[in-house]
Structure formats: structure tokens, C-alpha cells
Amino acid sequence: MALLEDPNGRHWGYELSRKSGVRSGVLYPKLAQMLNEGWLTDGWEDPATIQGRSPRRYYELTDMGRRELAAVLQAVRTDARFAGLNLRFA
Amino acid sequence: MAELLGTAASWPSLLLVLLVFGLAPGFCLRLIVLAYPRSDPRRAELIAELYAVPRIERPLWVVEQLEIAISEGLAHRVTVVIRALTARRRQQPNLENLYVSHASNVSSGLWVTPCCNALVQTIGDFMSRDARDQRCAKCSQLYTVHELVWSPTLPYRKPS
């Protein structure tokens, strides 16, 4: 859901962890899995645009990722077990 | 209260705080990421991400990375080592049907065929004879002496 908050934007690991409330120990393997499955692409910040720190790795949703995540969200929305969830980005 | 404040503001406390929230997270994280293979982008990613994490959260965030580095990075390294060992074992020439004339010949290595890793002859034999084409004992492929593979690590095995 944190990814779908800005489906066309760049996402950083710590930012995603904070927004989604998922611990980084769980988040990074999940991101790696989504990369392998083609839901995400990754890249590195341009060093020319930053100062005083290392370039960070960012993640972007692919078209496939947007479709798949939207389908997951749709399934969650229609599933009675998740009725109590606040689906802000749905 | 004044005593408590005095303790909190003492030099050792200040140094401890600087260590735990200042130096230690970066240093520990650099050690932790060594668990990942050199080519893994997670190494650079985690080091860069550390400076996006608020200082107060850094020690715990680094400990979380230790947990995942052990379960992912070390597991990956162990898998790679096991695969390499298995592959090396598979590449060992087949020692069955070997004819080794003398152990001293084997100490300097063996010539094997590239197709089946079948022994052609010991280097001692090879040096003492005229160079000539060799036929693989298993698949009968013909090789010139220049196409044979040098296998220096074969152990000596007595012919049965």
C-alpha cells in the first residue's frame, strides 16, 4: 500500500519501512522478491545531485507491479477477513 | 535529582552516547554487510540508507540488519561454497580404470582428456615417450597432445 501511495514515484527502503510499518528485516527481502518477480525496478541516485552522502538505492513500480498490487488490493477489499483494514490507497 | 543530572551529564555517559548513537552504528553496519556477497547491491544500499535513519533509531535499525544479514547473506555464502565444492568434485577426473605405472609419476600431475576426464597417461610416461595423438579410453575421441588437459591435483591411487 505504501508503494501504491505514489505508484509512479521513487521509493526508498527506510521510507517504505516507515510508511508501511513493516520492519526493515522483513521489508528488504520482500523488496528483493518483488524485484525478482518483475514488480519493481531499482536504480541509484545520481551522485551529481547529492552532497555529503552515498547515493541511495530507489525502487519504482513497473506496469506489471502496479497491476499485480492493484489486484491484491482489490482481493483484500472484497475479502471479508480484511474488512477492518483502512485501505487508504484503494 | 541533581545527582541524577550529574551522572547523566558526566563524561563517560557522553562518550557512551557518542559511541552508541554516533560511531558504532556505521562501523557495525559496515561489518554486518560483509556477510553479503561482494556483488550484492544490498551492501551499498544499507550503508547509504543508514544516514536516512534518524540517529535515535540507528542502533536498533542496525541490529535488525544483523538479523537479516545472518539469515540471508551468510546462508547465501554457505550455498555458494557448497555449490563450488560440489562442482569441483564433479570436475575431478574419473579415477576408475586408471593405470598408474608408478607413484613418482603422479606427483607432478596427470594428463586427462577434456571430454571425459579420462586419464591418458602419467606425466612421467608422457615425457618419456614420443608425443603422439591420444585416444580417450571412454569415448574414443582422438586428441593431439596439445589438446589434452593438465590435471596437477590428482591423488595417487594404486591400480587394483
PDB file of C-alpha atoms in Angstrom, chain A:
ATOM      1  CA  MET A   1       0.000   0.000   0.000  1.00  0.00           C
ATOM      2  CA  ALA A   2       2.921   2.313   0.721  1.00  0.00           C
ATOM      3  CA  LEU A   3       4.096   1.659  -2.840  1.00  0.00           C
ATOM      4  CA  LEU A   4       0.670   2.499  -4.258  1.00  0.00           C
ATOM      5  CA  GLU A   5       0.579   5.795  -2.374  1.00  0.00           C
ATOM      6  CA  ASP A   6       2.749   7.129  -5.181  1.00  0.00           C
ATOM      7  CA  PRO A   7       2.635   4.491  -7.929  1.00  0.00           C
ATOM      8  CA  ASN A   8       4.854   6.446 -10.322  1.00  0.00           C
ATOM      9  CA  GLY A   9       7.348   7.770  -7.800  1.00  0.00           C
ATOM     10  CA  ARG A  10      10.623   6.590  -6.413  1.00  0.00           C
ATOM     11  CA  HIS A  11      10.610   4.745  -3.111  1.00  0.00           C
ATOM     12  CA  TRP A  12      13.439   4.265  -0.645  1.00  0.00           C
ATOM     13  CA  GLY A  13      13.824   1.359   1.734  1.00  0.00           C
ATOM     14  CA  TYR A  14      13.677   3.258   5.013  1.00  0.00           C
ATOM     15  CA  GLU A  15      10.844   5.485   3.790  1.00  0.00           C
ATOM     16  CA  LEU A  16       8.807   2.417   2.784  1.00  0.00           C
ATOM     17  CA  SER A  17       9.511   0.770   6.120  1.00  0.00           C
ATOM     18  CA  ARG A  18       8.298   3.852   7.984  1.00  0.00           C
ATOM     19  CA  LYS A  19       5.174   4.348   5.879  1.00  0.00           C
ATOM     20  CA  SER A  20       4.107   0.725   5.878  1.00  0.00           C
ATOM     21  CA  GLY A  21       5.112  -0.053   9.451  1.00  0.00           C
ATOM     22  CA  VAL A  22       6.980  -3.125   8.209  1.00  0.00           C
ATOM     23  CA  ARG A  23      10.310  -3.841   9.911  1.00  0.00           C
ATOM     24  CA  SER A  24      13.307  -3.433   7.649  1.00  0.00           C
ATOM     25  CA  GLY A  25      14.300  -7.032   8.342  1.00  0.00           C
ATOM     26  CA  VAL A  26      11.089  -8.101   6.614  1.00  0.00           C
ATOM     27  CA  LEU A  27      10.905  -5.319   4.052  1.00  0.00           C
ATOM     28  CA  TYR A  28      14.240  -5.754   2.251  1.00  0.00           C
ATOM     29  CA  PRO A  29      13.773  -9.468   1.478  1.00  0.00           C
ATOM     30  CA  LYS A  30      10.246  -8.659   0.276  1.00  0.00           C
ATOM     31  CA  LEU A  31      11.602  -5.908  -1.991  1.00  0.00           C
ATOM     32  CA  ALA A  32      14.214  -8.330  -3.355  1.00  0.00           C
ATOM     33  CA  GLN A  33      11.463 -10.840  -4.073  1.00  0.00           C
ATOM     34  CA  MET A  34       9.356  -8.205  -5.858  1.00  0.00           C
ATOM     35  CA  LEU A  35      12.408  -7.220  -7.907  1.00  0.00           C
ATOM     36  CA  ASN A  36      12.947 -10.833  -8.945  1.00  0.00           C
ATOM     37  CA  GLU A  37       9.314 -11.186  -9.931  1.00  0.00           C
ATOM     38  CA  GLY A  38       9.413  -8.023 -12.030  1.00  0.00           C
ATOM     39  CA  TRP A  39       7.046  -5.957  -9.905  1.00  0.00           C
ATOM     40  CA  LEU A  40       9.757  -3.409  -9.170  1.00  0.00           C
ATOM     41  CA  THR A  41      12.782  -1.934 -10.850  1.00  0.00           C
ATOM     42  CA  ASP A  42      15.637  -0.384  -8.939  1.00  0.00           C
ATOM     43  CA  GLY A  43      18.226   2.292  -9.517  1.00  0.00           C
ATOM     44  CA  TRP A  44      20.698   4.508  -7.741  1.00  0.00           C
ATOM     45  CA  GLU A  45      20.564   8.215  -7.093  1.00  0.00           C
ATOM     46  CA  ASP A  46      22.712  10.298  -9.374  1.00  0.00           C
ATOM     47  CA  PRO A  47      25.833  11.187  -7.316  1.00  0.00           C
ATOM     48  CA  ALA A  48      25.938  14.594  -9.029  1.00  0.00           C
ATOM     49  CA  THR A  49      22.614  15.554  -7.428  1.00  0.00           C
ATOM     50  CA  ILE A  50      23.554  14.747  -3.827  1.00  0.00           C
ATOM     51  CA  GLN A  51      26.202  16.034  -1.473  1.00  0.00           C
ATOM     52  CA  GLY A  52      27.916  14.613   1.567  1.00  0.00           C
ATOM     53  CA  ARG A  53      26.441  11.128   1.472  1.00  0.00           C
ATOM     54  CA  SER A  54      26.390   7.945  -0.592  1.00  0.00           C
ATOM     55  CA  PRO A  55      23.827   7.521  -3.369  1.00  0.00           C
ATOM     56  CA  ARG A  56      20.769   5.644  -2.176  1.00  0.00           C
ATOM     57  CA  ARG A  57      19.032   2.832  -3.974  1.00  0.00           C
ATOM     58  CA  TYR A  58      15.479   3.518  -5.035  1.00  0.00           C
ATOM     59  CA  TYR A  59      12.635   1.313  -6.187  1.00  0.00           C
ATOM     60  CA  GLU A  60       9.957   2.048  -8.782  1.00  0.00           C
ATOM     61  CA  LEU A  61       6.834   0.083  -9.558  1.00  0.00           C
ATOM     62  CA  THR A  62       6.693  -1.464 -13.007  1.00  0.00           C
ATOM     63  CA  ASP A  63       3.448  -1.670 -15.013  1.00  0.00           C
ATOM     64  CA  MET A  64       3.226  -5.292 -14.013  1.00  0.00           C
ATOM     65  CA  GLY A  65       3.793  -4.358 -10.359  1.00  0.00           C
ATOM     66  CA  ARG A  66       1.034  -1.761 -10.460  1.00  0.00           C
ATOM     67  CA  ARG A  67      -1.376  -4.265 -11.986  1.00  0.00           C
ATOM     68  CA  GLU A  68      -0.478  -7.022  -9.544  1.00  0.00           C
ATOM     69  CA  LEU A  69      -0.601  -4.784  -6.477  1.00  0.00           C
ATOM     70  CA  ALA A  70      -3.932  -3.332  -7.590  1.00  0.00           C
ATOM     71  CA  ALA A  71      -5.257  -6.875  -7.981  1.00  0.00           C
ATOM     72  CA  VAL A  72      -4.002  -7.780  -4.499  1.00  0.00           C
ATOM     73  CA  LEU A  73      -5.651  -4.680  -3.092  1.00  0.00           C
ATOM     74  CA  GLN A  74      -8.897  -5.493  -4.901  1.00  0.00           C
ATOM     75  CA  ALA A  75      -8.826  -9.013  -3.493  1.00  0.00           C
ATOM     76  CA  VAL A  76      -8.210  -7.655   0.003  1.00  0.00           C
ATOM     77  CA  ARG A  77     -11.066  -5.192  -0.356  1.00  0.00           C
ATOM     78  CA  THR A  78     -13.564  -7.897  -1.308  1.00  0.00           C
ATOM     79  CA  ASP A  79     -12.354 -10.347   1.319  1.00  0.00           C
ATOM     80  CA  ALA A  80     -14.428 -10.220   4.488  1.00  0.00           C
ATOM     81  CA  ARG A  81     -11.439 -11.171   6.623  1.00  0.00           C
ATOM     82  CA  PHE A  82      -9.806  -7.796   5.886  1.00  0.00           C
ATOM     83  CA  ALA A  83     -12.963  -5.719   6.356  1.00  0.00           C
ATOM     84  CA  GLY A  84     -11.455  -3.861   9.311  1.00  0.00           C
ATOM     85  CA  LEU A  85      -8.445  -2.616   7.361  1.00  0.00           C
ATOM     86  CA  ASN A  86      -8.154   1.026   6.454  1.00  0.00           C
ATOM     87  CA  LEU A  87      -7.380   0.854   2.728  1.00  0.00           C
ATOM     88  CA  ARG A  88      -6.409   4.481   2.179  1.00  0.00           C
ATOM     89  CA  PHE A  89      -4.840   3.870  -1.204  1.00  0.00           C
ATOM     90  CA  ALA A  90      -7.508   1.633  -2.652  1.00  0.00           C
TER      91      ALA A  90
END
